[in-house]
Short mmCIF file of C-alpha atoms in Angstrom, two decimals:
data_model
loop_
_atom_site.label_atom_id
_atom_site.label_comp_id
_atom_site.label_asym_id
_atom_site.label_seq_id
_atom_site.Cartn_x
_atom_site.Cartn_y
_atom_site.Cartn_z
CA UNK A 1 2.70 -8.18 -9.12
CA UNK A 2 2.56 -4.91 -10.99
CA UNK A 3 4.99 -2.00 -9.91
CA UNK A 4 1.67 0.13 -10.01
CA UNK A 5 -0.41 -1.48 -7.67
CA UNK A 6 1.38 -0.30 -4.42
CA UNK A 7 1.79 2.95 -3.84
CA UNK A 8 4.92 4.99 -1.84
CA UNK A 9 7.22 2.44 -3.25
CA UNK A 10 10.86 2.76 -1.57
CA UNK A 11 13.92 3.06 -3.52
CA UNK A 12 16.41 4.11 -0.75
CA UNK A 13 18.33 1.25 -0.27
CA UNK A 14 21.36 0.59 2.35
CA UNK A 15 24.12 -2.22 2.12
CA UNK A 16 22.50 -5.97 2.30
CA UNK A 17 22.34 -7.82 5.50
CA UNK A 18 22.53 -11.79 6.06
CA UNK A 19 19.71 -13.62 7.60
CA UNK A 20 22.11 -14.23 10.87
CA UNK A 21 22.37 -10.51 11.03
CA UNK A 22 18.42 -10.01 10.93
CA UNK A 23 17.76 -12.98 13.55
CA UNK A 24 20.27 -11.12 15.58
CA UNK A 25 18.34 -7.86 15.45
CA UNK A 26 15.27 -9.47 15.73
CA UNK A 27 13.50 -8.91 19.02
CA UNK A 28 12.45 -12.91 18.23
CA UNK A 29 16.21 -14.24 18.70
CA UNK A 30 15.44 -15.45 22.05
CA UNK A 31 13.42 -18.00 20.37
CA UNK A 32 15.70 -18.60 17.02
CA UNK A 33 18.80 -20.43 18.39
CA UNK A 34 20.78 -18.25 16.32
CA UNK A 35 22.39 -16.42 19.67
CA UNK A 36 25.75 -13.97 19.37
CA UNK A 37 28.91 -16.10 20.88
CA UNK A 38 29.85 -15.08 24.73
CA UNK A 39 31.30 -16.56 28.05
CA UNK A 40 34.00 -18.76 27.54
CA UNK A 41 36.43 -20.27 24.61
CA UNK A 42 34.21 -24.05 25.30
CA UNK A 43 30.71 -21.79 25.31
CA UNK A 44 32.02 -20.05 21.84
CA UNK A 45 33.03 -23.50 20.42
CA UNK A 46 29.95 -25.34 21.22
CA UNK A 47 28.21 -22.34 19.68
CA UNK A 48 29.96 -22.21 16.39
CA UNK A 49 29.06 -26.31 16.26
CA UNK A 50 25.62 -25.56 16.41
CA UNK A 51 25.34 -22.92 13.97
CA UNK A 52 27.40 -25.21 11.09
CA UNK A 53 23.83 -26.99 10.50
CA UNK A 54 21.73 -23.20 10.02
CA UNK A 55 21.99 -21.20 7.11
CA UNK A 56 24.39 -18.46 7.87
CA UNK A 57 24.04 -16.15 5.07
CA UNK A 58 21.96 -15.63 1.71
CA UNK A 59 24.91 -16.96 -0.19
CA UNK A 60 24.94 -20.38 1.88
CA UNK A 61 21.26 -20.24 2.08
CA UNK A 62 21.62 -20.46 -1.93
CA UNK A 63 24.25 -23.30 -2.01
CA UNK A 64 22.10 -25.31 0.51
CA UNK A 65 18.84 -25.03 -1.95
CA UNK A 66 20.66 -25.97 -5.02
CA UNK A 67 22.69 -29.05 -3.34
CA UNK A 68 19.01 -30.02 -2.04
CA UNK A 69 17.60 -29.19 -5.74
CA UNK A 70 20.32 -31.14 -7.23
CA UNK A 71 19.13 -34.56 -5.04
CA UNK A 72 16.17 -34.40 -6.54
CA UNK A 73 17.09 -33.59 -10.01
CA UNK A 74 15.58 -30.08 -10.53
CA UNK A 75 19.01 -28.52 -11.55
CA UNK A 76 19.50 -27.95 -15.74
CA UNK A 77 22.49 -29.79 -16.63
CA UNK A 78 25.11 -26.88 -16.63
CA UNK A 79 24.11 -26.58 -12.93
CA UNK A 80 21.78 -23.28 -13.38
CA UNK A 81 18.54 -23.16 -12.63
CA UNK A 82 16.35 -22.65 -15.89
CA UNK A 83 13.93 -18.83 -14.87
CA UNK A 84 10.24 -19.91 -15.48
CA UNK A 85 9.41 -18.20 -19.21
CA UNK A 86 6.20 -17.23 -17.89
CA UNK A 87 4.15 -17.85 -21.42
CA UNK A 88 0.69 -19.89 -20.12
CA UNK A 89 1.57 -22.73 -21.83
CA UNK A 90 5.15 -22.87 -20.97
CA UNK A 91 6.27 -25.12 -17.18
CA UNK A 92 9.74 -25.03 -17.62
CA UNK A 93 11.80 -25.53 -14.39
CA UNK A 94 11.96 -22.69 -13.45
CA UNK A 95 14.57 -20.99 -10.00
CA UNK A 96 11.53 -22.76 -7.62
CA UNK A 97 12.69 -26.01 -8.67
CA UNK A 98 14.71 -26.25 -5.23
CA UNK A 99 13.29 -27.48 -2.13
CA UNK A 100 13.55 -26.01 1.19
CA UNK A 101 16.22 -27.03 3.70
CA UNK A 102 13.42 -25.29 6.58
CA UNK A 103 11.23 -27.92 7.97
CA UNK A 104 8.40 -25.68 8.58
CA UNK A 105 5.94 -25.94 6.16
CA UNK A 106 4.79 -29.33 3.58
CA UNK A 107 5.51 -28.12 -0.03
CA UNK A 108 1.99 -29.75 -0.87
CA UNK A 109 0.44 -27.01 1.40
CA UNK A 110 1.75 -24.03 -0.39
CA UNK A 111 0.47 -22.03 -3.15
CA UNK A 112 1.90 -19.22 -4.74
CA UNK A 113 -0.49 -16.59 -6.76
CA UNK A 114 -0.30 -13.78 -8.66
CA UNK A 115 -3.72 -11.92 -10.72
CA UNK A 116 -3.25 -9.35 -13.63
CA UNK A 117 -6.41 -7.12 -13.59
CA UNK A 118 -8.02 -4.94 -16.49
CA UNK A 119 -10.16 -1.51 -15.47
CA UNK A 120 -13.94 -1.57 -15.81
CA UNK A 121 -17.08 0.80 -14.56
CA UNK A 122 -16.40 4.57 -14.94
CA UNK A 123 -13.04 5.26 -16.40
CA UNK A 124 -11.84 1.85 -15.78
CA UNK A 125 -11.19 2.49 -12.20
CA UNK A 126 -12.52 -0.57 -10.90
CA UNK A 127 -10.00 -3.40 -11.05
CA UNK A 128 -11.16 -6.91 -12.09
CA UNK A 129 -9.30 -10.02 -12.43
CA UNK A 130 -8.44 -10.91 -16.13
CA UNK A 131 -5.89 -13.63 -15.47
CA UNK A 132 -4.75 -15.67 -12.53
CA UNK A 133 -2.01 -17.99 -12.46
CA UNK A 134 -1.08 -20.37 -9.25
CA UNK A 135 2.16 -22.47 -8.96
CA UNK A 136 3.50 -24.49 -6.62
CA UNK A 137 6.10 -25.15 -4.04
CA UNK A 138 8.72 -25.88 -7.03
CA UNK A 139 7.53 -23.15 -9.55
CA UNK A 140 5.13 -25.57 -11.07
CA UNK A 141 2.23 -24.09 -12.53
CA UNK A 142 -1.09 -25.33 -11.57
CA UNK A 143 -3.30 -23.32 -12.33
CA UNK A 144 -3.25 -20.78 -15.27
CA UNK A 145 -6.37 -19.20 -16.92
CA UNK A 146 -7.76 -15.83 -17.97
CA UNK A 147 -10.73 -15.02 -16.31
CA UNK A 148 -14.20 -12.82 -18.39
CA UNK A 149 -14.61 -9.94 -16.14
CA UNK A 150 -17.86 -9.16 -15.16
CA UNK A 151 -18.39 -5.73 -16.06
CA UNK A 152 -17.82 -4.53 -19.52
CA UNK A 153 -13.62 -3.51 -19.42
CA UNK A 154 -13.02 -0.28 -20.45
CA UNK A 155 -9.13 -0.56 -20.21
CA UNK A 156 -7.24 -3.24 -20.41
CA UNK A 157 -4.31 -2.18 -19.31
CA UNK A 158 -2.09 -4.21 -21.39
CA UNK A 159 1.13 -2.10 -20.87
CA UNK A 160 1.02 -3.32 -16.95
CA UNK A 161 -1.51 -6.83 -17.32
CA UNK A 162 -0.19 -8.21 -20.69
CA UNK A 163 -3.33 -8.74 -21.38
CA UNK A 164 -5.82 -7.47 -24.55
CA UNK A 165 -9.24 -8.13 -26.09
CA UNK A 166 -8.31 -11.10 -28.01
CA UNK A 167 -7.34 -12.87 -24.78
CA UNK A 168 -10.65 -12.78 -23.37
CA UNK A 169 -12.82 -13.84 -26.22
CA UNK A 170 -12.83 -17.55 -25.06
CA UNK A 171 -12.11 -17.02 -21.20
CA UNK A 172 -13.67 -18.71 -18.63
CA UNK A 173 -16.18 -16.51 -16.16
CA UNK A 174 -15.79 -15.55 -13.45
CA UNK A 175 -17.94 -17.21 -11.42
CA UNK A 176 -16.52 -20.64 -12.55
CA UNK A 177 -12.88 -19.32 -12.12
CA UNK A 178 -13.30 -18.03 -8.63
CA UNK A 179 -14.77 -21.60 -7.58
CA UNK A 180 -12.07 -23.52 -9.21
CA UNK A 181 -8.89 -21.17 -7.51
CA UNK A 182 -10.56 -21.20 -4.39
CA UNK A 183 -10.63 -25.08 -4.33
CA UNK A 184 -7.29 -24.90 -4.92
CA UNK A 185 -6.12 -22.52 -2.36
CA UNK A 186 -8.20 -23.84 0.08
CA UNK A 187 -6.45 -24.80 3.39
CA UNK A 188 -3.03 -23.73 1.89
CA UNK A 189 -0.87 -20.92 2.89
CA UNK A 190 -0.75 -18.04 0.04
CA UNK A 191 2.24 -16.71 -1.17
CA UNK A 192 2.12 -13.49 -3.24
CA UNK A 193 2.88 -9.83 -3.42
CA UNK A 194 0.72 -7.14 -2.12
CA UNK A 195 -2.05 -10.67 -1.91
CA UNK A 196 -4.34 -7.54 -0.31
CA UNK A 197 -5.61 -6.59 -4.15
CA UNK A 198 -5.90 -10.11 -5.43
CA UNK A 199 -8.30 -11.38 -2.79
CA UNK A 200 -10.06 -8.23 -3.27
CA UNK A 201 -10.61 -9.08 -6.49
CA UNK A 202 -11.34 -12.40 -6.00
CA UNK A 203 -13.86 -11.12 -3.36
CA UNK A 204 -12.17 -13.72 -0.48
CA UNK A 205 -9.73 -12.96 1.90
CA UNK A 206 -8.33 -16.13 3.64
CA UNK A 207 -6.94 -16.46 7.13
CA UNK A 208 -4.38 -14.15 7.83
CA UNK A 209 -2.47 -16.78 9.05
CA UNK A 210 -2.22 -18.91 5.78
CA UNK A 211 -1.16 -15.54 4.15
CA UNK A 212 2.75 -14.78 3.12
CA UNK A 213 2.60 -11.20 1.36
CA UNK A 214 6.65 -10.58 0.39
CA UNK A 215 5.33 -6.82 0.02
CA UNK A 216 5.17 -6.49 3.68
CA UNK A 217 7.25 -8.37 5.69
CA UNK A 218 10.33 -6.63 7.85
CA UNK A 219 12.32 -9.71 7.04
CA UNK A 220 12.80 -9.10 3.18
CA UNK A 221 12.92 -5.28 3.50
CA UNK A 222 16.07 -6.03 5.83
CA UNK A 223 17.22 -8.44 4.00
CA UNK A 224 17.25 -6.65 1.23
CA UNK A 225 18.40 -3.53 2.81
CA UNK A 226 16.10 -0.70 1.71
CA UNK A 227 14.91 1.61 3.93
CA UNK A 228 12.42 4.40 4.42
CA UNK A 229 8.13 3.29 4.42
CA UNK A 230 6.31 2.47 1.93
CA UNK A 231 6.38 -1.29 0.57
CA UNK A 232 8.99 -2.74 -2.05
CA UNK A 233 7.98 -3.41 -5.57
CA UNK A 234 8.33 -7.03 -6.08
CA UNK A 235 10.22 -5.90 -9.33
CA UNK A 236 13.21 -4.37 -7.10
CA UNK A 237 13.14 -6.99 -4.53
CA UNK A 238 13.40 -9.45 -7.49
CA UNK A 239 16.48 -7.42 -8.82
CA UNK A 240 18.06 -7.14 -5.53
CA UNK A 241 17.68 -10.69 -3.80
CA UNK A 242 17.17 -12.89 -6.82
CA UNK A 243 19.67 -10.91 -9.68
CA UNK A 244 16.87 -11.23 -11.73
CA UNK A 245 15.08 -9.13 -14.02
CA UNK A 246 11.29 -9.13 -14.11
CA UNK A 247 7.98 -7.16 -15.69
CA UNK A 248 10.41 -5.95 -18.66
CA UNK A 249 9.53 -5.62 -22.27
CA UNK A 250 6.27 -4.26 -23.61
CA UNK A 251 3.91 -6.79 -24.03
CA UNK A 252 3.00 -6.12 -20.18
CA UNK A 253 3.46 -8.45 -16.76
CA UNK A 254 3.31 -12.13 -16.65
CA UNK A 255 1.23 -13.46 -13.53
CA UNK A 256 3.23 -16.49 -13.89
CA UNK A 257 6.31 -14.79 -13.61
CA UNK A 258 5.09 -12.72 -10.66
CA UNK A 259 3.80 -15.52 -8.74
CA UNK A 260 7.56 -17.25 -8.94
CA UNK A 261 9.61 -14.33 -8.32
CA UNK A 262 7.19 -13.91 -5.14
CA UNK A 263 7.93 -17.30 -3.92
CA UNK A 264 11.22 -17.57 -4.40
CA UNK A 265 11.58 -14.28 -2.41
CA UNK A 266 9.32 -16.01 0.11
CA UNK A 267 12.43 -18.89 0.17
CA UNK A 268 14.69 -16.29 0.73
CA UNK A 269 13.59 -15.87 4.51
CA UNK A 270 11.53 -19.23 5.04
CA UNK A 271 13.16 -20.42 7.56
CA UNK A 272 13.15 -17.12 10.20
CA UNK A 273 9.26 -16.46 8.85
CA UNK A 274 7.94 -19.90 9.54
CA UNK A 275 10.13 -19.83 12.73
CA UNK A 276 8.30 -16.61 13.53
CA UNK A 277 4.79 -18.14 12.69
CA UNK A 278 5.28 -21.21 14.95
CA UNK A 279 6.83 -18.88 17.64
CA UNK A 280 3.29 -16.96 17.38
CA UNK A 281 1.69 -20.15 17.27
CA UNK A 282 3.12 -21.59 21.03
CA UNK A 283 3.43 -18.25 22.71
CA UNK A 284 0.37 -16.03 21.94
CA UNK A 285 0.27 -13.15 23.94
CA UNK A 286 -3.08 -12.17 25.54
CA UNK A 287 -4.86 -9.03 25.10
CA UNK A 288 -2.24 -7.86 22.25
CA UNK A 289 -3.39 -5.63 19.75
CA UNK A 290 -0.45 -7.19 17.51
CA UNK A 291 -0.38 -10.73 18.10
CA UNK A 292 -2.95 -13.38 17.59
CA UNK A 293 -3.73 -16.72 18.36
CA UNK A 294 -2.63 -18.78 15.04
CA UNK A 295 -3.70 -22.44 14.03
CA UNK A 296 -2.15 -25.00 12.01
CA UNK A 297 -2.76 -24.88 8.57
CA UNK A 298 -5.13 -27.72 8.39
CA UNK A 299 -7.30 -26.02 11.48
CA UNK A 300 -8.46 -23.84 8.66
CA UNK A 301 -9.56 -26.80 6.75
CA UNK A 302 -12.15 -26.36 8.32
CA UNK A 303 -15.57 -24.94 5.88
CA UNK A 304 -16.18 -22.46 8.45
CA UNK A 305 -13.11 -20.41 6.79
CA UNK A 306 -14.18 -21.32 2.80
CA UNK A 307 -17.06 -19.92 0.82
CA UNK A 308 -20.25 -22.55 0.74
CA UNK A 309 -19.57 -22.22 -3.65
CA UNK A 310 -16.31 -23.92 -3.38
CA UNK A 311 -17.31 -27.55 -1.89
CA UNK A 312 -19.74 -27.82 -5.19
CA UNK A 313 -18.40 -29.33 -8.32
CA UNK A 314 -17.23 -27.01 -10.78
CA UNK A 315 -19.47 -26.92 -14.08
#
């Protein structure tokens, strides 16, 4: 997602912590298993057995995906993961091609998106979509298309959306694009960065439940170790947590790019984020301005939670 969309970005950044060390600060340890050693020599020993089967740090987390990856025969052959090239036209394996070693949620039920937007009405201040690109669980894209805004664009911001006139002379509407991505995400949980301005966009905002926005969750901004308010570009968290360098150059973003950096980051902290999820899911707490009740994924199957448009064929 671009760097501009978010505003009050934070740059202040403080040594790295593992994912033990944020269960352990967590006010949700109770809950994670993940408990610090005490009592006696046995009670420590018993401990340490039980934590030899959880991810202990990033690094581990890492050599867990890619011996996972490697069973399935995602991995290049020099052992590196191949980064997705971003280009429409282009699936290349790209670092998604790992699978989780975190029960919690069916790959098939995941989604990760990412929309670049051109300006329209006065000035170009209103932001439509232009392009939206969806991949899956394993960085497989499913869904790539540029979109025919429906106001006249004024800017096309092609030094942030990549994207210029000649793109858009044989794009699909919107009308028929918003029907076909909504099929798509519909009963899946959403993975994307700062998801807030693509579903405006999109004019749909799904359960907040089925929603994973890396732009505002406490685990990645400890994880990553940057303090201060404000949400993280995805650009820095990409740099920080992945070593990898995104939304360079000067023909503009790739959505396709965006939309795998933000689930990898997602991957980064699966396993305590699900954990948290489920956690909210058996012990909702009454009356809480904070917490609510949450549902299984395929509770929101459900057409009460989908737009009427989506169930018709597409034309």
């Amino acid at each position: 997602m671009r760097d501009g969309k978010m505003s009050g970005v934070s740059d202040t950044a403080v040594e790295p912590r593992s994912a033990v060390q944020i269960h352990r600060d967590s006010p949700l340890r109770r809950f994670s298993g993940l408990r610090a050693p005490q009592g006696s020599r046995e009670t420590q020993n018993s401990h340490t057995k039980k934590k030899r089967t959880r991810l202990q740090s990033v690094d581990d987390a890492r050599e867990c995906l890619a011996v996972s990856a490697g069973k399935r025969g995602m991995a290049s052959p020099g052992g590196h993961w191949d980064c997705d090239s971003g280009v429409s036209f282009d699936v290349s394996p790209s670092v998604s091609g790992h699978s989780s070693p975190c029960p919690g949620i069916n790959p098939a039920k995941l989604i990760a998106m990412d929309c670049e937007m051109v300006g329209t009405g006065l000035g170009g201040r209103c932001s439509e979509v232009a392009r939206c690109s969806l991949v899956n669980y394993y960085g497989e894209v499913v869904y790539d298309k540029y979109i025919k805004p429906q106001q006249p664009v004024v800017d096309y911001r092609t030094r942030w959306s990549g994207i210029s006139k000649c793109h858009l002379v044989n794009a699909v509407s919107f009308k028929k694009a918003r029907r076909e991505i909504l099929q798509i995400l519909k009963g899946k949980v959403v993975v994307g960065h700062a998801l807030h301005n693509d579903f405006q966009a999109l004019g749909f905002i799904p359960p907040k439940h089925l929603i994973r926005d890396t732009s505002s969750t406490h685990l990645l901004r400890q994880l990553s170790g940057f303090s201060g308010r404000g949400c993280i570009s995805l650009k820095r968290l990409a740099k920080v947590l992945l070593q990898r360098d995104i939304q360079v150059g000067q023909k503009g973003h790739s959505s396709v790019e965006d939309a795998v950096a933000a689930l990898d980051l997602y991957k980064q902290v699966e396993g305590p984020w699900e954990e948290e999820m489920m956690m909210r899911t058996q012990s909702p707490m009454e009356n809480s301005p904070f917490m609510e009740p949450v549902f299984s994924p395929s509770h929101y199957m459900q057409d009460q939670y989908w737009p009427e448009e989506i169930t018709k064929p597409c034309e």
